Amino acid sequence: MVYQIYPRSFADSDGDGIGDLGGIAQRLGHIHALGVDVIWLSPVYRSPQVDNGYDISDYRDIDPLFGTLAQFDELLTEVHRLGMKLVMDLVVNHTSDEHPWFVESRSSREHPKRDWYVWRDAREGAEPNNWASFFSGSAWTWDDTTGQYYLHLFDRRQPDLNWENPEVRKAVHDTMSWWLDRGVDGFRMDVINFISKVDGLPDARPVPGQRFVSALDRFADGPRVHDYLAEMRREVFGSRDAEFITVGEMPGVTTEQARLYTDPARGELDMVFQFEHMSIEQAPNDKYVFAGLDLVALKKSLHRWQAALADAGWNSLYWNNHDQPRVVSRFGDDSPEYWAASAKALGTVLHGMRGTPFVYQGEELGMTNFPFRSAQDFVDLEAVNYHRGVLDGGGDAAAALAGLAHFSRDNARTPMQWEPGPNAGFTTGEPWLAVNPNHSWLNAAAQVDDGDSVFAHYRALIRLRHELPVLVDGDLTPLWEEDPQIWAYVRRTAGTALLVVANCGRDRRTVDVGPEWLTAELVLGNLAGTPAAIESTGLHLGGWDARIYVKGRQSYPNQVR
Ligand code: ISL
């Protein structure tokens, strides 16, 4: 399994209020104790930090905010010494506008690097097409010096690279090789399915009342993306013997495309991050509008991905990352009574599936959303721009605030909660983003040695994956898919069967699992006093009760609760 660190919010060693490499080094023991195989580090490269490091101005240096290359090398050595691997974030759909490549590109139309980015003339005195930026407004910005627009799918300070240009691709390959030579073990590739845009950059289908519209189908899984990834695999990894990890972050990717990207026979990527289950309760045209949570739809979505990549390709499994609200507040129940049980139950149903599980910092503690109150509480540029956009358009400010509180990326980015004391032990200075007040009781110190904690449950889930091949290889058959409260499925290999079942609600439920499971053994439960065997009267589940049973082995060597 993979553990994601968002360095800015993980641990601060120098008191400037921003997490850093020194802080990570001090806290590696926590990650190791969880049983982590691979660490994915969100960007630590040199960056103006407009998008917290997803705007890179030098791919071959560490931002002074986070430390130095020497510190990075030390950290990598220590990660390896502990038997873990380290995966870097590769952000190459775009650079920062302060990257020397862009500075040169914008300097004149004749500059050799002009074509490294996407420049276009105005169309009838306005933007070249109607594409919206993910961060509000147009995806184009006018540049006075040379009298053309440049493309940026994200912020105007994140210009898109032109992947059609072979020199750009070569520069990316060289950068990757440079990090592999330093010893890193692979890459998580930011919005990598956006790198090939549809020829001619045609308008997206207009939406009444919107000047700029989402144009996903004009650049997601575009015409040459598979060629580019196959080429990258050949050029960067082809001559190396070691095993590397490649994960493509792919908003809008379909199951059919994901199969192509991750089919080992095609040699592109090991796995992709898909987003279908992350938009399940968001309105189609506005991610900040809550459209109601439908557990059946959530289950069906993840099960559909399980089925689609069952015999070719490979899934990644995640509830959280630095762009998503906290799962226990989102799909769980963060009330005092059910907070721990629901955090564990959600972990159970995710980690029981087929694929590689990812845990985002703090998820292993059941960290919750932040109690945002006012617009000033948000610092993420996506949130700030959204709020401004709603106000400028005369929209409902209170509704916008409620949507932001629920879905804002800042929910994921509040500092890691290490201790009950000042600033949760994250920093001795002033934290760059407020610490969640619930750190007084929700923190690592309170959990790591407590056998009943969310942390202990995550550790048990991770240990099970290392011990039970059926969790890795077994196929998956959903049970009671139409049930709005029970999430259950069976994993099976030739010799072993595993039943994963969770009651995703407060009301008690009894389910009839059938006589086949009466002989099964409990290997993991999330509530005290869970009976060791299923009763003949059925499986009686308390609120947010989650269990894993195994069958087909005489005895199970390492029983964990
Ligand atoms: O935030 C989102 C989830 O709803 C997406 O719109 C997100 O921007 C998208 O998934 C791409 O994310 C990645 O690239 C962005 C960066 O801001 C995100 O942090 C990163 O994960 C641009 O580099």
Coordinates of C-alpha atoms and ligand atoms in Angstrom, one line a residue:
M1 CA 0.0 0.0 0.0
V2 CA 1.0 3.6 -0.6
Y3 CA 1.0 6.5 1.9
Q4 CA 0.6 10.0 0.6
I5 CA 2.4 12.8 2.2
Y6 CA 1.4 16.4 1.5
P7 CA 4.7 17.9 2.8
R8 CA 3.3 21.4 3.5
S9 CA 0.9 20.0 6.1
F10 CA 2.8 16.9 7.5
A11 CA 5.4 18.1 10.0
D12 CA 7.4 21.3 10.3
S13 CA 11.0 21.0 11.7
D14 CA 12.1 24.7 11.5
G15 CA 9.2 26.6 13.0
D16 CA 8.2 28.5 9.9
G17 CA 4.7 27.1 10.0
I18 CA 5.1 25.0 6.8
G19 CA 5.9 21.3 6.8
D20 CA 9.3 20.2 5.4
L21 CA 11.6 17.4 4.6
G22 CA 13.2 17.6 8.1
G23 CA 9.7 17.1 9.6
I24 CA 9.0 14.1 7.4
A25 CA 12.4 12.5 8.5
Q26 CA 11.4 13.0 12.1
R27 CA 8.0 11.3 11.6
L28 CA 9.1 8.3 9.4
G29 CA 8.6 6.0 12.4
H30 CA 4.8 6.7 12.3
I31 CA 4.6 5.7 8.7
H32 CA 6.8 2.6 9.2
A33 CA 4.7 1.5 12.2
L34 CA 1.6 1.7 10.0
G35 CA 3.1 -0.9 7.7
V36 CA 3.5 1.3 4.6
D37 CA 5.3 -0.1 1.5
V38 CA 5.6 3.0 -0.5
I39 CA 5.5 6.7 0.2
W40 CA 4.2 9.2 -2.4
L41 CA 5.5 12.7 -1.8
S42 CA 3.4 15.5 -3.2
P43 CA 5.6 18.1 -4.9
V44 CA 8.7 19.5 -3.1
Y45 CA 10.3 21.0 -6.1
R46 CA 11.2 24.7 -6.4
S47 CA 7.9 26.5 -6.9
P48 CA 6.3 29.9 -6.4
Q49 CA 3.6 27.9 -4.5
V50 CA 0.7 29.3 -6.3
D51 CA -0.9 25.9 -6.2
N52 CA 1.1 24.6 -3.3
G53 CA 3.9 23.1 -5.4
Y54 CA 1.8 21.9 -8.4
D55 CA 3.3 24.9 -10.2
I56 CA 7.0 23.9 -10.6
S57 CA 9.7 26.4 -11.6
D58 CA 12.7 24.0 -11.3
Y59 CA 12.2 20.2 -11.7
R60 CA 15.7 19.5 -10.4
D61 CA 15.8 21.3 -7.1
I62 CA 14.0 21.2 -3.8
D63 CA 12.1 24.4 -2.8
P64 CA 13.9 26.1 0.1
L65 CA 10.6 26.0 2.0
F66 CA 11.0 22.3 2.2
G67 CA 14.7 21.9 2.5
T68 CA 17.6 21.0 0.3
L69 CA 18.6 18.3 -2.2
A70 CA 21.1 17.0 0.4
Q71 CA 18.2 16.6 2.9
F72 CA 16.2 14.9 0.2
D73 CA 19.0 12.4 -0.4
E74 CA 19.2 11.7 3.3
L75 CA 15.4 11.2 3.5
L76 CA 15.5 8.8 0.6
T77 CA 18.3 6.7 2.2
E78 CA 16.3 6.5 5.4
V79 CA 13.1 5.5 3.6
H80 CA 15.0 2.7 1.9
R81 CA 16.7 1.7 5.1
L82 CA 13.3 1.2 6.6
G83 CA 12.4 -1.1 3.7
M84 CA 10.0 1.4 2.0
K85 CA 10.0 3.0 -1.4
L86 CA 9.6 6.6 -2.4
V87 CA 7.5 7.9 -5.3
M88 CA 7.8 11.5 -6.5
D89 CA 5.0 13.6 -7.9
L90 CA 5.6 14.4 -11.6
V91 CA 3.7 17.5 -12.7
V92 CA 4.4 17.9 -16.4
N93 CA 1.1 18.8 -18.0
H94 CA 2.1 22.3 -17.0
T95 CA 4.9 24.2 -15.4
S96 CA 4.9 27.4 -13.3
D97 CA 4.9 30.6 -15.4
E98 CA 8.2 31.3 -13.6
H99 CA 9.9 28.2 -15.1
P100 CA 12.7 29.4 -17.3
W101 CA 11.2 27.4 -20.2
F102 CA 8.1 29.6 -20.0
V103 CA 10.0 32.8 -19.4
E104 CA 11.9 32.1 -22.6
S105 CA 8.8 30.9 -24.5
R106 CA 6.9 34.1 -23.7
S107 CA 9.9 36.4 -24.6
S108 CA 9.3 36.4 -28.3
R109 CA 7.4 34.5 -31.1
E110 CA 10.7 33.6 -32.6
H111 CA 12.3 32.0 -29.5
P112 CA 13.2 28.3 -30.0
K113 CA 11.1 27.5 -26.9
R114 CA 8.0 29.4 -28.2
D115 CA 6.5 26.1 -29.3
W116 CA 7.1 24.4 -25.9
Y117 CA 3.8 25.9 -24.7
V118 CA 0.4 26.3 -26.4
W119 CA 0.2 29.8 -28.0
R120 CA -2.7 31.0 -30.2
D121 CA -4.0 34.1 -31.8
A122 CA -7.1 35.8 -30.5
R123 CA -10.4 34.7 -32.1
E124 CA -12.5 37.7 -33.0
G125 CA -10.7 39.7 -30.3
A126 CA -11.3 37.2 -27.6
E127 CA -10.1 33.8 -26.3
P128 CA -9.2 31.2 -28.9
N129 CA -11.9 28.8 -27.6
N130 CA -14.5 28.5 -24.9
W131 CA -12.6 26.2 -22.6
A132 CA -12.9 26.9 -18.8
S133 CA -10.0 26.6 -16.4
F134 CA -10.4 24.1 -13.6
F135 CA -9.8 27.1 -11.3
S136 CA -12.6 29.3 -12.8
G137 CA -12.6 31.6 -15.8
S138 CA -11.1 31.0 -19.2
A139 CA -8.3 28.5 -19.8
W140 CA -6.5 31.2 -21.8
T141 CA -4.5 34.3 -20.8
W142 CA -3.5 37.1 -23.1
D143 CA 0.2 37.9 -23.1
D144 CA 0.9 41.5 -24.1
T145 CA 4.5 41.1 -25.0
T146 CA 3.9 38.9 -28.0
G147 CA 0.2 39.5 -28.6
Q148 CA -1.1 36.0 -28.2
Y149 CA -3.0 33.8 -25.7
Y150 CA -1.4 30.9 -23.9
L151 CA -3.3 27.8 -22.7
H152 CA -3.6 26.9 -19.0
L153 CA -6.1 24.2 -17.9
F154 CA -5.4 25.3 -14.3
D155 CA -4.3 28.7 -13.0
R156 CA -2.9 31.3 -15.4
R157 CA 0.4 30.8 -13.5
Q158 CA 0.4 27.1 -14.6
P159 CA 0.8 27.2 -18.4
D160 CA 0.3 23.9 -20.3
L161 CA 3.3 22.4 -22.0
N162 CA 3.0 21.5 -25.6
W163 CA 3.5 17.7 -25.7
E164 CA 3.3 17.6 -29.5
N165 CA 6.8 19.0 -29.4
P166 CA 9.4 16.2 -29.2
E167 CA 11.8 18.4 -27.4
V168 CA 9.3 18.9 -24.5
R169 CA 8.8 15.1 -24.2
K170 CA 12.6 14.6 -24.2
A171 CA 13.0 17.2 -21.5
V172 CA 10.4 15.4 -19.3
H173 CA 12.1 12.1 -19.9
D174 CA 15.5 13.5 -18.9
T175 CA 14.0 15.0 -15.7
M176 CA 12.5 11.6 -14.8
S177 CA 15.8 9.8 -15.4
W178 CA 17.6 12.4 -13.3
W179 CA 15.4 11.5 -10.3
L180 CA 15.6 7.8 -11.0
D181 CA 19.4 8.1 -11.0
R182 CA 19.1 9.7 -7.6
G183 CA 17.3 6.6 -6.4
V184 CA 13.6 7.4 -6.4
D185 CA 11.3 4.4 -7.0
G186 CA 8.7 5.9 -9.4
F187 CA 6.2 8.6 -10.1
R188 CA 2.6 9.7 -9.5
M189 CA 1.8 11.6 -12.6
D190 CA -0.4 14.7 -12.2
V191 CA -3.3 14.9 -14.7
I192 CA -1.3 12.8 -17.1
N193 CA -4.3 12.0 -19.3
F194 CA -4.6 15.7 -20.2
I195 CA -1.3 15.9 -22.1
S196 CA -2.6 15.3 -25.6
K197 CA -5.2 17.8 -26.6
V198 CA -7.7 17.3 -29.5
D199 CA -6.2 18.6 -32.8
G200 CA -7.3 22.2 -33.5
L201 CA -8.4 22.8 -29.9
P202 CA -12.1 22.9 -30.9
D203 CA -14.7 24.6 -28.7
A204 CA -16.4 22.4 -26.1
R205 CA -20.2 21.9 -26.3
P206 CA -21.7 25.2 -25.1
V207 CA -23.7 25.3 -21.9
P208 CA -26.4 28.0 -21.8
G209 CA -25.5 30.8 -19.5
Q210 CA -21.8 29.9 -19.3
R211 CA -19.2 31.8 -21.2
F212 CA -16.4 29.2 -20.5
V213 CA -17.3 25.5 -20.1
S214 CA -15.7 22.3 -18.9
A215 CA -13.9 20.9 -21.9
L216 CA -12.8 17.5 -20.5
D217 CA -13.6 15.6 -23.7
R218 CA -11.3 18.0 -25.6
F219 CA -8.2 16.9 -23.7
A220 CA -8.8 13.9 -21.4
D221 CA -7.5 10.7 -22.9
G222 CA -6.6 12.7 -26.0
P223 CA -5.5 11.4 -29.4
R224 CA -1.8 10.7 -28.7
V225 CA -1.7 10.1 -25.0
H226 CA -1.1 6.4 -25.2
D227 CA 1.8 7.0 -27.7
Y228 CA 3.3 9.5 -25.3
L229 CA 3.1 7.2 -22.3
A230 CA 4.4 4.1 -24.2
E231 CA 7.3 6.3 -25.4
M232 CA 7.9 7.5 -21.8
R233 CA 8.0 3.9 -20.6
R234 CA 10.5 3.0 -23.3
E235 CA 12.7 6.0 -23.0
V236 CA 12.8 6.3 -19.2
F237 CA 12.3 2.9 -17.8
G238 CA 13.3 0.7 -20.8
S239 CA 16.9 0.3 -20.1
R240 CA 16.6 -0.1 -16.3
D241 CA 16.4 -3.4 -14.5
A242 CA 14.7 -2.4 -11.3
E243 CA 11.0 -2.4 -10.8
F244 CA 9.4 1.1 -10.7
I245 CA 6.0 2.3 -9.8
T246 CA 3.9 4.5 -12.1
V247 CA 0.5 5.9 -11.2
G248 CA -1.4 8.2 -13.6
E249 CA -3.8 10.7 -12.0
M250 CA -6.6 10.8 -14.5
P251 CA -9.7 13.0 -14.0
G252 CA -12.5 11.8 -16.3
V253 CA -10.8 8.6 -17.3
T254 CA -13.2 5.8 -18.4
T255 CA -12.9 2.1 -17.5
E256 CA -12.1 1.3 -21.1
Q257 CA -9.3 3.8 -21.2
A258 CA -8.0 2.7 -17.8
R259 CA -7.7 -0.8 -19.1
L260 CA -5.6 0.4 -21.9
Y261 CA -3.4 2.5 -19.6
T262 CA -2.7 -0.3 -17.1
D263 CA -2.7 -3.5 -19.2
P264 CA 0.8 -4.8 -18.5
A265 CA 1.0 -6.1 -22.1
R266 CA 0.8 -2.6 -23.4
G267 CA 3.5 -1.2 -21.1
E268 CA 2.2 2.2 -20.2
L269 CA 1.4 2.6 -16.4
D270 CA 1.0 0.4 -13.4
M271 CA -2.3 2.0 -12.3
V272 CA -4.5 5.1 -12.6
F273 CA -6.4 7.2 -10.2
Q274 CA -9.9 7.5 -11.5
F275 CA -12.4 10.0 -10.1
E276 CA -15.9 8.5 -10.6
H277 CA -16.5 7.8 -6.9
M278 CA -15.2 11.2 -6.0
S279 CA -18.0 13.0 -7.8
I280 CA -20.8 10.8 -6.7
E281 CA -22.6 13.4 -4.5
Q282 CA -21.5 16.5 -6.4
A283 CA -23.8 18.3 -8.9
P284 CA -22.7 17.5 -12.5
N285 CA -21.7 21.1 -13.4
D286 CA -20.6 22.3 -10.0
K287 CA -18.4 20.2 -7.7
Y288 CA -19.2 22.5 -4.8
V289 CA -22.9 21.7 -4.8
F290 CA -24.0 18.7 -2.7
A291 CA -26.4 16.6 -4.7
G292 CA -27.1 14.0 -2.0
L293 CA -25.2 10.8 -1.1
D294 CA -26.5 7.6 -2.6
L295 CA -24.6 4.7 -1.2
V296 CA -25.9 2.3 -3.8
A297 CA -24.4 4.6 -6.5
L298 CA -21.1 4.7 -4.6
K299 CA -20.9 1.0 -4.3
K300 CA -21.9 0.3 -7.9
S301 CA -19.3 2.8 -9.1
L302 CA -16.4 1.1 -7.3
H303 CA -17.7 -2.4 -8.1
R304 CA -18.0 -1.5 -11.8
W305 CA -14.3 -0.5 -11.7
Q306 CA -13.5 -3.7 -9.9
A307 CA -15.2 -5.7 -12.7
A308 CA -13.7 -3.7 -15.5
L309 CA -10.1 -4.2 -14.5
A310 CA -10.6 -7.8 -13.2
D311 CA -8.6 -9.6 -15.9
A312 CA -6.5 -6.9 -17.4
G313 CA -5.2 -3.7 -15.8
W314 CA -5.1 -2.8 -12.1
N315 CA -7.0 -0.5 -9.8
S316 CA -5.8 2.0 -7.3
L317 CA -8.1 2.3 -4.2
Y318 CA -8.5 5.6 -2.4
W319 CA -10.9 7.6 -0.4
N320 CA -8.7 10.6 0.2
N321 CA -5.9 12.8 -1.2
H322 CA -4.9 16.4 -1.0
D323 CA -7.8 17.5 -3.3
Q324 CA -10.7 15.8 -1.5
P325 CA -12.6 16.4 1.7
R326 CA -12.0 13.9 4.5
V327 CA -13.8 10.6 3.9
V328 CA -15.1 10.2 7.5
S329 CA -17.0 13.5 7.2
R330 CA -18.0 12.8 3.6
F331 CA -19.2 9.2 3.3
G332 CA -19.0 8.3 7.0
D333 CA -20.5 9.7 10.2
D334 CA -18.2 12.1 12.2
S335 CA -20.5 12.4 15.1
P336 CA -18.8 11.5 18.4
E337 CA -20.7 8.2 18.7
Y338 CA -19.9 6.9 15.2
W339 CA -16.7 8.7 14.2
A340 CA -14.3 5.9 14.9
A341 CA -16.5 3.0 13.8
S342 CA -17.4 4.7 10.5
A343 CA -13.8 5.7 9.8
K344 CA -12.8 2.0 10.3
A345 CA -15.8 0.7 8.3
L346 CA -14.9 2.8 5.3
G347 CA -11.3 1.7 5.5
T348 CA -12.4 -1.9 5.6
V349 CA -14.6 -1.8 2.5
L350 CA -11.9 0.0 0.6
H351 CA -8.9 -2.1 1.7
G352 CA -10.9 -5.3 1.1
M353 CA -11.1 -4.6 -2.7
R354 CA -8.7 -5.6 -5.4
G355 CA -6.1 -3.0 -6.2
T356 CA -3.4 -1.0 -4.5
P357 CA -4.7 0.9 -1.5
F358 CA -3.6 4.5 -0.9
V359 CA -3.8 6.2 2.5
Y360 CA -3.6 10.0 2.7
Q361 CA -1.9 11.5 5.8
G362 CA -4.3 11.6 8.7
E363 CA -6.8 9.2 7.2
E364 CA -5.2 6.5 9.3
L365 CA -6.3 8.6 12.3
G366 CA -9.8 9.3 11.0
M367 CA -9.1 13.0 10.6
T368 CA -12.2 15.0 9.8
N369 CA -13.2 18.0 7.8
F370 CA -12.5 21.4 9.3
P371 CA -15.3 23.6 10.8
F372 CA -15.0 26.4 8.2
R373 CA -17.1 29.4 9.1
S374 CA -16.2 32.3 6.8
A375 CA -14.9 32.9 3.3
Q376 CA -11.6 34.1 4.8
D377 CA -10.9 30.7 6.2
F378 CA -10.2 29.3 2.8
V379 CA -6.7 29.6 1.2
D380 CA -6.8 27.2 -1.7
L381 CA -6.9 29.1 -5.0
E382 CA -9.6 26.8 -6.3
A383 CA -11.8 27.7 -3.4
V384 CA -10.9 31.4 -3.4
N385 CA -11.6 31.7 -7.2
Y386 CA -14.9 29.8 -6.9
H387 CA -16.1 32.0 -4.1
R388 CA -15.2 35.1 -6.1
G389 CA -16.9 33.7 -9.2
V390 CA -20.1 33.1 -7.3
L391 CA -20.2 36.6 -5.8
D392 CA -19.3 38.2 -9.2
G393 CA -22.1 36.3 -10.9
G394 CA -24.6 37.5 -8.2
G395 CA -25.0 33.9 -6.9
D396 CA -25.9 32.7 -3.5
A397 CA -23.0 33.4 -1.1
A398 CA -24.3 31.3 1.8
A399 CA -24.8 28.3 -0.5
A400 CA -21.3 28.8 -1.9
L401 CA -19.8 28.9 1.6
A402 CA -21.7 25.7 2.6
G403 CA -20.4 24.0 -0.5
L404 CA -16.9 25.0 0.1
A405 CA -17.0 23.9 3.7
H406 CA -18.2 20.5 2.6
F407 CA -15.9 20.0 -0.5
S408 CA -13.0 22.4 -0.2
R409 CA -9.5 20.9 -0.8
D410 CA -8.5 22.8 2.3
N411 CA -10.3 20.1 4.3
A412 CA -7.5 17.7 3.4
R413 CA -4.7 20.2 3.9
T414 CA -5.1 21.2 7.6
P415 CA -2.0 20.2 9.5
M416 CA -1.5 16.6 10.5
Q417 CA -2.6 16.1 14.1
W418 CA 0.3 14.5 16.0
E419 CA -0.4 15.5 19.6
P420 CA -3.1 17.2 21.8
G421 CA -0.8 20.2 22.5
P422 CA -0.3 23.5 20.7
N423 CA -0.7 23.3 17.0
A424 CA -1.1 19.6 17.3
G425 CA 2.6 19.2 17.4
F426 CA 2.8 20.1 13.7
T427 CA 4.8 23.3 14.2
T428 CA 6.3 25.5 16.9
G429 CA 5.4 28.5 14.8
E430 CA 2.2 29.8 13.3
P431 CA 0.7 27.1 11.0
W432 CA 0.1 28.2 7.4
L433 CA -3.4 26.8 7.7
A434 CA -5.4 26.5 10.9
V435 CA -5.2 23.2 12.8
N436 CA -8.5 21.5 13.3
P437 CA -9.7 22.2 16.9
N438 CA -10.5 18.5 17.4
H439 CA -6.8 17.7 17.6
S440 CA -7.3 17.9 21.4
W441 CA -8.6 14.4 21.3
L442 CA -8.1 13.3 17.6
N443 CA -4.3 12.9 17.3
A444 CA -1.6 10.3 16.6
A445 CA -0.3 10.2 20.2
A446 CA -3.7 9.1 21.4
Q447 CA -4.0 6.4 18.9
V448 CA -0.7 4.6 18.0
D449 CA -0.5 2.5 21.1
D450 CA -4.3 2.0 21.5
G451 CA -5.3 -1.4 20.1
D452 CA -8.9 -0.1 19.4
S453 CA -7.9 3.0 17.5
V454 CA -8.6 3.9 13.9
F455 CA -4.8 3.8 13.5
A456 CA -4.7 0.2 14.8
H457 CA -7.5 -0.8 12.5
Y458 CA -5.7 0.6 9.4
R459 CA -2.5 -1.1 10.5
A460 CA -4.5 -4.4 10.8
L461 CA -6.0 -3.9 7.3
I462 CA -2.5 -3.3 5.9
R463 CA -1.1 -6.3 7.7
L464 CA -3.9 -8.5 6.4
R465 CA -3.1 -7.5 2.8
H466 CA 0.5 -8.6 3.4
E467 CA -0.6 -11.9 4.9
L468 CA -3.6 -13.0 2.8
P469 CA -3.0 -13.5 -0.9
V470 CA -6.7 -13.6 -1.5
L471 CA -6.8 -9.8 -0.8
V472 CA -4.4 -9.3 -3.6
D473 CA -5.4 -11.9 -6.1
G474 CA -9.0 -12.9 -5.4
D475 CA -11.9 -12.0 -7.7
L476 CA -14.7 -9.9 -6.3
T477 CA -18.4 -10.6 -6.2
P478 CA -20.7 -7.9 -4.8
L479 CA -23.6 -8.9 -2.5
W480 CA -26.8 -7.0 -2.0
E481 CA -25.8 -4.3 -4.3
E482 CA -29.2 -2.6 -4.1
D483 CA -29.1 -2.3 -0.3
P484 CA -28.8 1.3 0.6
Q485 CA -27.0 0.6 3.9
I486 CA -25.0 -2.7 3.6
W487 CA -21.8 -2.8 1.7
A488 CA -20.7 -6.4 1.2
Y489 CA -18.7 -8.5 -1.3
V490 CA -16.9 -11.8 -1.5
R491 CA -13.3 -12.2 -2.6
R492 CA -12.3 -15.6 -3.8
T493 CA -9.3 -17.6 -5.0
A494 CA -9.2 -21.3 -5.6
G495 CA -8.6 -22.2 -2.0
T496 CA -9.9 -19.2 0.0
A497 CA -12.9 -17.1 0.3
L498 CA -13.2 -13.8 2.2
L499 CA -16.4 -12.0 3.1
V500 CA -16.2 -8.3 3.6
V501 CA -19.3 -6.7 5.1
A502 CA -20.1 -3.3 6.5
N503 CA -23.2 -1.6 7.9
C504 CA -22.8 1.9 6.5
G505 CA -25.4 3.5 8.8
R506 CA -26.5 3.9 12.4
D507 CA -29.5 1.4 12.5
R508 CA -28.8 -2.1 13.4
R509 CA -29.2 -4.6 10.6
T510 CA -29.3 -8.4 10.2
V511 CA -28.2 -9.9 6.9
D512 CA -28.6 -13.5 5.9
V513 CA -25.3 -14.6 4.6
G514 CA -26.3 -18.2 4.0
P515 CA -25.0 -21.5 5.6
E516 CA -21.8 -21.5 3.6
W517 CA -20.4 -18.8 5.9
L518 CA -21.3 -20.4 9.3
T519 CA -17.9 -22.1 9.5
A520 CA -16.0 -18.9 8.6
E521 CA -13.6 -17.2 11.0
L522 CA -13.6 -13.5 11.9
V523 CA -10.2 -12.0 11.0
L524 CA -11.0 -8.4 11.6
G525 CA -13.9 -6.4 13.2
N526 CA -14.2 -2.8 14.2
L527 CA -16.4 -3.0 17.3
A528 CA -15.6 -4.4 20.7
G529 CA -17.2 -7.7 21.4
T530 CA -17.7 -8.8 17.8
P531 CA -18.5 -12.6 18.0
A532 CA -15.9 -14.9 16.5
A533 CA -18.4 -16.7 14.3
I534 CA -21.5 -15.9 12.3
E535 CA -24.7 -17.1 14.1
S536 CA -27.1 -19.4 12.5
T537 CA -29.8 -16.7 12.9
G538 CA -27.8 -14.4 10.6
L539 CA -25.2 -11.8 10.7
H540 CA -26.3 -9.2 13.3
L541 CA -24.6 -5.9 12.6
G542 CA -24.5 -2.8 14.9
G543 CA -24.3 0.7 13.6
W544 CA -21.2 1.1 11.3
D545 CA -20.2 -2.5 12.1
A546 CA -17.6 -3.8 9.7
R547 CA -16.2 -7.3 9.5
I548 CA -13.9 -9.5 7.4
Y549 CA -14.4 -13.3 7.6
V550 CA -12.2 -15.9 6.0
K551 CA -13.1 -19.4 4.9
G552 CA -11.2 -22.3 3.5
R553 CA -8.2 -22.5 5.8
Q554 CA -8.1 -24.8 8.8
S555 CA -6.6 -22.2 11.0
Y556 CA -5.7 -18.6 10.5
P557 CA -2.2 -17.9 11.8
N558 CA -2.3 -14.3 12.7
Q559 CA -5.7 -13.4 14.0
V560 CA -6.1 -9.7 14.4
R561 CA -9.1 -7.8 15.6
Ligands
ISL1 O1 -9.5 19.2 -7.1 C1 -10.0 18.5 -7.9 C2 -10.9 17.5 -7.5 O2 -12.2 17.8 -7.5 C3 -9.6 18.5 -9.4 O3 -10.2 19.4 -10.1 C4 -8.1 18.6 -9.4 O4 -7.7 19.8 -9.7 C5 -7.7 17.6 -10.5 O5 -8.0 16.4 -9.9 C6 -6.2 17.7 -10.8 O6 -5.4 17.6 -9.6 C7 -4.1 17.7 -9.7 O7 -3.6 18.8 -10.6 C8 -3.9 20.1 -10.1 C9 -3.5 20.3 -8.7 O8 -4.1 21.5 -8.2 C10 -4.0 19.2 -7.8 O9 -3.6 19.4 -6.5 C11 -3.5 17.9 -8.3 O10 -3.8 16.8 -7.6 C12 -3.0 21.0 -11.0 O11 -1.7 20.6 -11.0

